[in-house]
Amino acid sequence: MSDYPMYALSEEHQAIREAVRAICDAKVAPFAAEVDEQARYPREAAEALQAADFHAPHVPEAYGGAGADALATVLVIEEIARADVSASLIPAVNKLGSLPVMIGGSEELKQKYLGRLAAGEGFSYCLSEPDAGSDAANQKTRAVRDGDAWVLNGTKRWISNAGESEFYTVLATTDPDARSKGISAFVVEKGDAGVSFGAPEKKLGIKGSPTREVYFDNVRIPADRIIGEEGKGFEYAMKTLDHTRVTIAAQAVGVAQGALDYALGYAKERQQFGKAIADFQGLQFLLADMGMKVEAARQLTYAAAGRSERGDADLTFFGAAAKCFASDVAMEVTTNAVQVLGGYGYTRDYPVERMMRDAKITQIYEGTNQVQRIVMARQLLAGVQSEI
């Protein structure tokens, strides 16, 4: 039997949603437009989320964290994204960066870094490279053993919250002849000698979350900073993505819900031809489709979260399906929200154009939706899908 009712939230989960929404209404939403306009890190949101233990809710209580389950973490990210997608990257990236440590790391590594994450020091994920996007196994960053240390050299690209995070899970090749089985994972600290960052990318959306290159120039780290076994890094990385694609789905559901909420309010207030535009059937059909698809995306995302928590065999399919479907829905719903507002929706005076720009990245990062469809097809053809 499922640990999570698919069709209703428990009182505890509902309370988490309400608590996060209250924080977002007070400390996230009021700054979202300014954060976007100035392309600055959402400090107000970061401080508020940290104060409430929502900055990295997935960290187990044993390491000083809130110990939130996968569904609770999804609810946190969804509610933050409803107000500001950039701010939702704080808990999402912290989970992405630290999950390899939770999956494969030694107890000593977990004690050291998960505790510091719970205390507020961020954790980013360094997988992508200039020549390793969808072909993630094509790693050029090298790690060479030198006595009681590893020495890293290379460049990582598209690293979310780079420069803000204190810690980085870095994938690097330790055996160039073994392709994916020659990749290992390491924890690198921001302050390690030889670590530097490129200029922030100038992006279409999520402007409040810095995206930068990370450079490793003869970065020497202690040997015990390897995550798990040598050669297992790519396996840990792919297992991580199975779980964290669900958090991208949550972002997508959140921004879609935020856009729908705003469009509904506007449609009831805006008058044309002597009545509210919400009274016109053509617009009602548009709003109905938006609401229907947001709810379908939400249910699929919550179903995937349950599988993430249990580690079900069909998580790979459900994680890819939730991420792909919810992000396509987010792009459609936010675009339609702009349409509901007409000319006003196209201006920065209203939030839906920002939501539309922010939504686009959910179709791209942590695996493009084309890659998600490949993943799903392989799972279906292998017969790995839940019997409901």
XYZ file of N, CA, C and O in Angstrom, residues 106 109 144-151 185-187 220-228 230:
92
model
N 30.052 8.527 2.876
C 30.353 7.881 4.146
C 29.619 8.600 5.269
O 29.172 9.744 5.119
N 31.281 11.853 6.038
C 30.977 12.913 5.075
C 29.595 13.491 5.331
O 29.382 14.707 5.275
N 42.743 13.328 -10.202
C 43.889 12.414 -10.165
C 44.314 12.222 -8.716
O 44.480 13.202 -7.971
N 44.495 10.977 -8.314
C 44.919 10.680 -6.951
C 46.395 11.053 -6.788
O 47.233 10.721 -7.637
N 46.698 11.732 -5.707
C 48.076 12.126 -5.395
C 48.292 11.932 -3.901
O 48.004 12.820 -3.093
N 48.748 10.749 -3.529
C 48.955 10.450 -2.122
C 47.641 10.434 -1.358
O 46.722 9.691 -1.703
N 47.546 11.274 -0.337
C 46.328 11.318 0.482
C 45.388 12.423 0.026
O 44.605 12.956 0.806
N 45.461 12.754 -1.276
C 44.623 13.825 -1.817
C 44.177 13.480 -3.227
O 44.698 12.560 -3.872
N 43.162 14.210 -3.688
C 42.757 14.206 -5.091
C 43.001 15.601 -5.651
O 42.777 16.599 -4.957
N 43.434 15.667 -6.902
C 43.671 16.959 -7.559
C 42.713 17.071 -8.740
O 42.725 16.225 -9.642
N 32.622 11.039 -7.757
C 32.014 12.261 -7.223
C 32.772 12.721 -5.989
O 33.236 11.905 -5.187
N 32.894 14.048 -5.846
C 33.661 14.631 -4.762
C 32.910 15.821 -4.168
O 32.105 16.458 -4.855
N 33.212 16.126 -2.909
C 32.735 17.370 -2.312
C 33.878 18.377 -2.361
O 34.962 18.134 -1.831
N 43.290 20.825 -4.829
C 43.712 19.672 -4.032
C 42.773 19.521 -2.839
O 42.634 20.444 -2.034
N 42.130 18.357 -2.760
C 41.203 18.106 -1.656
C 41.586 16.802 -0.960
O 42.169 15.911 -1.585
N 41.268 16.663 0.329
C 41.595 15.417 1.041
C 40.922 14.216 0.389
O 39.808 14.328 -0.154
N 41.577 13.084 0.470
C 41.060 11.865 -0.174
C 39.707 11.460 0.372
O 38.901 10.843 -0.343
N 39.419 11.817 1.634
C 38.137 11.393 2.214
C 36.963 12.237 1.745
O 35.835 12.023 2.158
N 37.216 13.173 0.821
C 36.104 13.954 0.255
C 35.501 13.286 -0.975
O 34.587 13.833 -1.601
N 35.997 12.123 -1.351
C 35.328 11.375 -2.413
C 33.994 10.874 -1.864
O 33.877 10.514 -0.687
N 32.966 10.906 -2.704
C 31.637 10.443 -2.292
C 31.512 8.966 -2.654
O 31.494 8.605 -3.835
N 31.440 8.128 -1.636
C 31.283 6.698 -1.882
C 32.496 6.085 -2.552
O 33.637 6.446 -2.259
N 35.092 4.945 -5.651
C 35.662 5.441 -6.903
C 34.971 4.733 -8.068
O 34.725 3.533 -8.035
